[in-house]
């Protein structure tokens, strides 16, 4: 143990004696380690941000679509009622989507009309700041009522106190009707879970699906070729999906015909995370190539050190130093160069990750995230930097250890 400590002291002494040269040698290691930590930390932070933002938007949502239109496989309102009774199902709804216009005292606006039943509000996740959602009876009867957001209320009327007011809407430039506003929802960018609703219209008006038939004068079929299911928080989306498909195939005599396509938002998020992690790993791998370059630099400087200290090696061997002792001495020196470089690389990588995150927050309004620093990544980076030093220090160390004492003492 005492001898090992002596080797460590000698290694640190030699490193300190050539500070500038050693620092320049360390640069490759510092750049490589800091780049890997920075990229992985920022990548993990970005992954968490995307998962958080999109996960809240569509968590637990499953879309079901009829692969090929066939009337006998269309989903009825009775089907939706049965699906709502399946274990793990929080809500199930279809939707009807049309574009139209409305004209108020302030201006004329293009609007998206979204027809849903009462369960649709579970997907919208809207907090009502004024009024209320339409109830089941209003939805079934197709009452001429609607719900708008605070933002749209301000656009239409310059005020959010609009509950009870009428708004004239037009579809296809010929269907006009007065709708009574019964609710105003909080304006949020992420208050809508249904993927096909994620457009950015001038404004958005939510009405009962049956209102399209009763108010606008044209038939809207109550049978659907697509619908959405929202699972309970503790439910298994895959099990819910299997149960829903099982019910539909049984109810519509479609066993083994594979007529219903489905996609879980959770599966989409898993794919997104896989892509991000793959890109992060690839870029980190490219950055780690600089560690190999740094290792070659360590080998080069150690070879120079062996040449410069040939007489010292000869004297030590003449005094009885063993081959293993000389080898350990030079290996310790190369390992310390890379270890110290790794420590600085970790510090610069951590600071750089926070700086990059701050810069992204400044350059992209509304985006704020923190890098995710993994202890595992930091430890692996430290071990890898030491391993690089040992690997690329083996040849110079062996070369020093194999020097003949007589030839070494003759060296000028």
Short mmCIF file of N, CA and C in Angstrom, two decimals, residues 139-239:
data_model
loop_
_atom_site.label_atom_id
_atom_site.label_comp_id
_atom_site.label_asym_id
_atom_site.label_seq_id
_atom_site.Cartn_x
_atom_site.Cartn_y
_atom_site.Cartn_z
N UNK A 139 -77.57 17.02 -24.92
CA UNK A 139 -76.79 16.37 -25.98
C UNK A 139 -77.67 15.44 -26.81
N UNK A 140 -78.50 14.65 -26.12
CA UNK A 140 -79.37 13.71 -26.84
C UNK A 140 -80.41 14.43 -27.69
N UNK A 141 -80.95 15.56 -27.17
CA UNK A 141 -81.98 16.31 -27.88
C UNK A 141 -81.41 17.25 -28.93
N UNK A 142 -80.11 17.42 -28.95
CA UNK A 142 -79.51 18.32 -29.93
C UNK A 142 -79.92 19.76 -29.73
N UNK A 143 -79.91 20.22 -28.47
CA UNK A 143 -80.30 21.59 -28.17
C UNK A 143 -79.34 22.59 -28.82
N UNK A 144 -79.84 23.79 -29.09
CA UNK A 144 -79.04 24.82 -29.74
C UNK A 144 -78.22 25.57 -28.68
N UNK A 145 -77.28 24.84 -28.11
CA UNK A 145 -76.40 25.41 -27.08
C UNK A 145 -74.96 25.18 -27.50
N UNK A 146 -74.07 25.94 -26.89
CA UNK A 146 -72.66 25.79 -27.24
C UNK A 146 -71.77 26.22 -26.08
N UNK A 147 -70.51 25.82 -26.19
CA UNK A 147 -69.48 26.18 -25.21
C UNK A 147 -68.31 26.78 -25.98
N UNK A 148 -67.77 27.89 -25.47
CA UNK A 148 -66.61 28.52 -26.10
C UNK A 148 -65.55 28.79 -25.03
N UNK A 149 -64.36 29.16 -25.46
CA UNK A 149 -63.28 29.44 -24.52
C UNK A 149 -63.25 30.93 -24.16
N UNK A 150 -62.54 31.26 -23.10
CA UNK A 150 -62.37 32.66 -22.70
C UNK A 150 -61.77 33.49 -23.84
N UNK A 151 -60.75 32.91 -24.46
CA UNK A 151 -60.06 33.62 -25.55
C UNK A 151 -61.02 33.95 -26.69
N UNK A 152 -61.86 32.96 -27.07
CA UNK A 152 -62.81 33.19 -28.15
C UNK A 152 -63.92 34.14 -27.74
N UNK A 153 -64.31 34.10 -26.46
CA UNK A 153 -65.32 35.04 -25.97
C UNK A 153 -64.81 36.48 -26.11
N UNK A 154 -63.53 36.68 -25.81
CA UNK A 154 -62.95 38.01 -25.95
C UNK A 154 -62.90 38.42 -27.42
N UNK A 155 -62.60 37.46 -28.30
CA UNK A 155 -62.57 37.75 -29.73
C UNK A 155 -63.95 38.17 -30.23
N UNK A 156 -64.96 37.39 -29.83
CA UNK A 156 -66.31 37.62 -30.34
C UNK A 156 -66.97 38.87 -29.75
N UNK A 157 -66.82 39.02 -28.41
CA UNK A 157 -67.61 40.06 -27.74
C UNK A 157 -66.79 41.06 -26.92
N UNK A 158 -65.49 40.79 -26.79
CA UNK A 158 -64.67 41.70 -25.99
C UNK A 158 -64.90 41.52 -24.50
N UNK A 159 -65.51 40.41 -24.09
CA UNK A 159 -65.81 40.14 -22.68
C UNK A 159 -65.99 38.65 -22.49
N UNK A 160 -65.77 38.19 -21.27
CA UNK A 160 -66.00 36.78 -20.96
C UNK A 160 -67.35 36.55 -20.29
N UNK A 161 -68.07 37.62 -20.01
CA UNK A 161 -69.41 37.52 -19.42
C UNK A 161 -70.44 37.31 -20.53
N UNK A 162 -70.39 36.13 -21.12
CA UNK A 162 -71.21 35.89 -22.31
C UNK A 162 -72.23 34.76 -22.11
N UNK A 163 -72.27 34.16 -20.93
CA UNK A 163 -73.22 33.07 -20.69
C UNK A 163 -74.64 33.60 -20.82
N UNK A 164 -75.43 32.92 -21.65
CA UNK A 164 -76.81 33.36 -21.90
C UNK A 164 -76.95 34.17 -23.18
N UNK A 165 -75.82 34.60 -23.74
CA UNK A 165 -75.87 35.37 -24.98
C UNK A 165 -75.99 34.43 -26.18
N UNK A 166 -76.52 34.96 -27.28
CA UNK A 166 -76.66 34.19 -28.52
C UNK A 166 -75.55 34.55 -29.48
N UNK A 167 -75.18 33.57 -30.29
CA UNK A 167 -74.19 33.81 -31.33
C UNK A 167 -74.71 33.19 -32.62
N UNK A 168 -74.69 33.94 -33.71
CA UNK A 168 -75.19 33.47 -35.00
C UNK A 168 -74.05 32.78 -35.73
N UNK A 169 -74.27 31.52 -36.12
CA UNK A 169 -73.23 30.77 -36.81
C UNK A 169 -73.75 30.30 -38.16
N UNK A 170 -72.82 30.12 -39.10
CA UNK A 170 -73.18 29.74 -40.47
C UNK A 170 -72.32 28.57 -40.92
N UNK A 171 -72.96 27.58 -41.54
CA UNK A 171 -72.25 26.43 -42.10
C UNK A 171 -72.52 26.39 -43.60
N UNK A 172 -71.47 26.15 -44.37
CA UNK A 172 -71.58 26.04 -45.82
C UNK A 172 -72.27 27.25 -46.45
N UNK A 173 -72.17 28.39 -45.80
CA UNK A 173 -72.68 29.68 -46.28
C UNK A 173 -74.20 29.67 -46.48
N UNK A 174 -74.91 28.69 -45.92
CA UNK A 174 -76.36 28.67 -46.12
C UNK A 174 -77.14 28.21 -44.89
N UNK A 175 -76.48 27.54 -43.96
CA UNK A 175 -77.17 27.10 -42.76
C UNK A 175 -76.88 28.09 -41.63
N UNK A 176 -77.83 28.89 -41.26
CA UNK A 176 -77.69 29.87 -40.19
C UNK A 176 -78.52 29.47 -38.99
N UNK A 177 -77.98 29.67 -37.82
CA UNK A 177 -78.73 29.35 -36.60
C UNK A 177 -78.17 30.14 -35.43
N UNK A 178 -79.04 30.42 -34.48
CA UNK A 178 -78.61 31.05 -33.23
C UNK A 178 -78.30 29.97 -32.20
N UNK A 179 -77.11 30.05 -31.64
CA UNK A 179 -76.74 29.16 -30.56
C UNK A 179 -76.63 29.97 -29.27
N UNK A 180 -77.09 29.39 -28.18
CA UNK A 180 -76.98 30.06 -26.89
C UNK A 180 -75.73 29.56 -26.16
N UNK A 181 -74.92 30.49 -25.72
CA UNK A 181 -73.69 30.15 -25.00
C UNK A 181 -74.05 29.78 -23.56
N UNK A 182 -73.74 28.56 -23.16
CA UNK A 182 -74.06 28.14 -21.79
C UNK A 182 -72.82 27.93 -20.93
N UNK A 183 -71.64 27.97 -21.55
CA UNK A 183 -70.42 27.75 -20.77
C UNK A 183 -69.21 28.40 -21.41
N UNK A 184 -68.27 28.83 -20.57
CA UNK A 184 -67.00 29.41 -21.02
C UNK A 184 -65.88 28.66 -20.33
N UNK A 185 -64.95 28.12 -21.12
CA UNK A 185 -63.85 27.33 -20.55
C UNK A 185 -62.58 28.16 -20.46
N UNK A 186 -61.72 27.73 -19.57
CA UNK A 186 -60.42 28.38 -19.40
C UNK A 186 -59.59 28.17 -20.66
N UNK A 187 -58.93 29.20 -21.11
CA UNK A 187 -58.11 29.10 -22.32
C UNK A 187 -56.75 28.51 -21.96
N UNK A 188 -56.47 27.35 -22.53
CA UNK A 188 -55.17 26.71 -22.35
C UNK A 188 -54.74 26.12 -23.67
N UNK A 189 -53.42 26.10 -23.88
CA UNK A 189 -52.92 25.49 -25.11
C UNK A 189 -53.04 23.97 -25.05
N UNK A 190 -53.08 23.44 -23.82
CA UNK A 190 -53.06 21.98 -23.70
C UNK A 190 -54.35 21.43 -23.12
N UNK A 191 -55.48 22.14 -23.30
CA UNK A 191 -56.71 21.66 -22.68
C UNK A 191 -57.52 20.74 -23.60
N UNK A 192 -56.87 20.26 -24.65
CA UNK A 192 -57.60 19.45 -25.62
C UNK A 192 -56.84 18.16 -25.89
N UNK A 193 -57.43 17.04 -25.58
CA UNK A 193 -56.74 15.77 -25.74
C UNK A 193 -56.95 15.12 -27.09
N UNK A 194 -58.04 15.43 -27.75
CA UNK A 194 -58.35 14.70 -28.98
C UNK A 194 -57.45 15.19 -30.10
N UNK A 195 -56.68 14.27 -30.64
CA UNK A 195 -55.64 14.63 -31.58
C UNK A 195 -56.16 15.42 -32.77
N UNK A 196 -57.27 15.02 -33.34
CA UNK A 196 -57.77 15.69 -34.53
C UNK A 196 -58.34 17.07 -34.22
N UNK A 197 -58.41 17.42 -32.95
CA UNK A 197 -58.86 18.77 -32.58
C UNK A 197 -57.69 19.73 -32.44
N UNK A 198 -56.47 19.22 -32.64
CA UNK A 198 -55.32 20.05 -32.36
C UNK A 198 -54.96 20.98 -33.50
N UNK A 199 -55.93 21.54 -34.13
CA UNK A 199 -55.72 22.54 -35.17
C UNK A 199 -55.72 23.91 -34.52
N UNK A 200 -55.43 24.92 -35.28
CA UNK A 200 -55.40 26.28 -34.74
C UNK A 200 -56.34 27.17 -35.54
N UNK A 201 -57.65 26.99 -35.36
CA UNK A 201 -58.60 27.80 -36.10
C UNK A 201 -58.65 29.20 -35.54
N UNK A 202 -59.38 30.09 -36.27
CA UNK A 202 -59.59 31.42 -35.74
C UNK A 202 -60.32 31.34 -34.41
N UNK A 203 -61.29 30.44 -34.31
CA UNK A 203 -62.03 30.23 -33.08
C UNK A 203 -62.60 28.82 -33.08
N UNK A 204 -63.13 28.41 -31.93
CA UNK A 204 -63.64 27.05 -31.79
C UNK A 204 -64.93 27.07 -30.99
N UNK A 205 -65.96 26.38 -31.50
CA UNK A 205 -67.25 26.31 -30.82
C UNK A 205 -67.63 24.85 -30.64
N UNK A 206 -67.94 24.48 -29.41
CA UNK A 206 -68.30 23.10 -29.09
C UNK A 206 -69.81 23.00 -28.94
N UNK A 207 -70.42 22.08 -29.68
CA UNK A 207 -71.86 21.90 -29.64
C UNK A 207 -72.18 20.41 -29.49
N UNK A 208 -73.38 20.05 -29.04
CA UNK A 208 -73.77 18.63 -29.05
C UNK A 208 -73.80 18.11 -30.49
N UNK A 209 -73.39 16.87 -30.68
CA UNK A 209 -73.36 16.29 -32.03
C UNK A 209 -74.72 16.37 -32.70
N UNK A 210 -75.77 16.06 -31.97
CA UNK A 210 -77.11 16.04 -32.56
C UNK A 210 -77.61 17.42 -32.97
N UNK A 211 -76.93 18.47 -32.50
CA UNK A 211 -77.32 19.84 -32.86
C UNK A 211 -77.12 20.08 -34.35
N UNK A 212 -76.16 19.41 -34.95
CA UNK A 212 -75.92 19.61 -36.38
C UNK A 212 -77.16 19.23 -37.18
N UNK A 213 -77.82 18.16 -36.76
CA UNK A 213 -79.03 17.76 -37.47
C UNK A 213 -80.21 18.65 -37.15
N UNK A 214 -80.40 18.96 -35.86
CA UNK A 214 -81.57 19.74 -35.44
C UNK A 214 -81.47 21.22 -35.79
N UNK A 215 -80.29 21.77 -35.66
CA UNK A 215 -80.14 23.21 -35.84
C UNK A 215 -79.76 23.61 -37.26
N UNK A 216 -78.88 22.81 -37.89
CA UNK A 216 -78.39 23.20 -39.20
C UNK A 216 -79.19 22.59 -40.34
N UNK A 217 -80.07 21.67 -40.03
CA UNK A 217 -80.97 21.16 -41.05
C UNK A 217 -80.43 20.09 -41.93
N UNK A 218 -79.34 19.45 -41.56
CA UNK A 218 -78.88 18.32 -42.37
C UNK A 218 -78.52 17.16 -41.45
N UNK A 219 -78.60 15.97 -42.02
CA UNK A 219 -78.49 14.77 -41.21
C UNK A 219 -77.04 14.46 -40.84
N UNK A 220 -76.85 14.18 -39.58
CA UNK A 220 -75.56 13.71 -39.10
C UNK A 220 -75.78 12.32 -38.52
N UNK A 221 -75.16 11.34 -39.11
CA UNK A 221 -75.37 9.97 -38.67
C UNK A 221 -74.86 9.77 -37.26
N UNK A 222 -75.63 9.03 -36.49
CA UNK A 222 -75.21 8.72 -35.12
C UNK A 222 -74.25 7.53 -35.10
N UNK A 223 -74.02 6.92 -36.28
CA UNK A 223 -73.08 5.82 -36.38
C UNK A 223 -71.71 6.36 -36.78
N UNK A 224 -70.67 5.83 -36.16
CA UNK A 224 -69.33 6.41 -36.29
C UNK A 224 -68.35 5.43 -36.92
N UNK A 225 -67.43 5.98 -37.70
CA UNK A 225 -66.34 5.15 -38.20
C UNK A 225 -65.07 5.37 -37.38
N UNK A 226 -65.15 6.24 -36.38
CA UNK A 226 -64.03 6.45 -35.46
C UNK A 226 -64.56 6.98 -34.13
N UNK A 227 -63.84 6.68 -33.08
CA UNK A 227 -64.20 7.21 -31.77
C UNK A 227 -62.98 7.14 -30.86
N UNK A 228 -63.12 7.71 -29.67
CA UNK A 228 -61.99 7.80 -28.74
C UNK A 228 -62.39 7.24 -27.38
N UNK A 229 -61.42 6.61 -26.76
CA UNK A 229 -61.61 6.08 -25.41
C UNK A 229 -60.55 6.69 -24.50
N UNK A 230 -60.98 7.08 -23.31
CA UNK A 230 -60.06 7.61 -22.30
C UNK A 230 -60.03 6.63 -21.15
N UNK A 231 -58.84 6.17 -20.77
CA UNK A 231 -58.73 5.17 -19.72
C UNK A 231 -58.59 5.82 -18.35
N UNK A 232 -58.94 5.05 -17.33
CA UNK A 232 -58.69 5.50 -15.96
C UNK A 232 -57.18 5.58 -15.73
N UNK A 233 -56.79 6.41 -14.76
CA UNK A 233 -55.36 6.63 -14.51
C UNK A 233 -54.61 5.35 -14.17
N UNK A 234 -55.26 4.44 -13.45
CA UNK A 234 -54.58 3.21 -13.04
C UNK A 234 -54.85 2.03 -13.96
N UNK A 235 -55.51 2.28 -15.08
CA UNK A 235 -55.85 1.19 -16.00
C UNK A 235 -54.69 0.86 -16.93
N UNK A 236 -54.69 -0.37 -17.43
CA UNK A 236 -53.70 -0.80 -18.41
C UNK A 236 -54.27 -0.52 -19.81
N UNK A 237 -53.69 0.45 -20.54
CA UNK A 237 -54.24 0.81 -21.85
C UNK A 237 -54.34 -0.37 -22.82
N UNK A 238 -53.37 -1.28 -22.75
CA UNK A 238 -53.39 -2.44 -23.66
C UNK A 238 -54.59 -3.34 -23.35
N UNK A 239 -54.84 -3.57 -22.05
CA UNK A 239 -55.96 -4.43 -21.67
C UNK A 239 -57.29 -3.79 -22.06
#
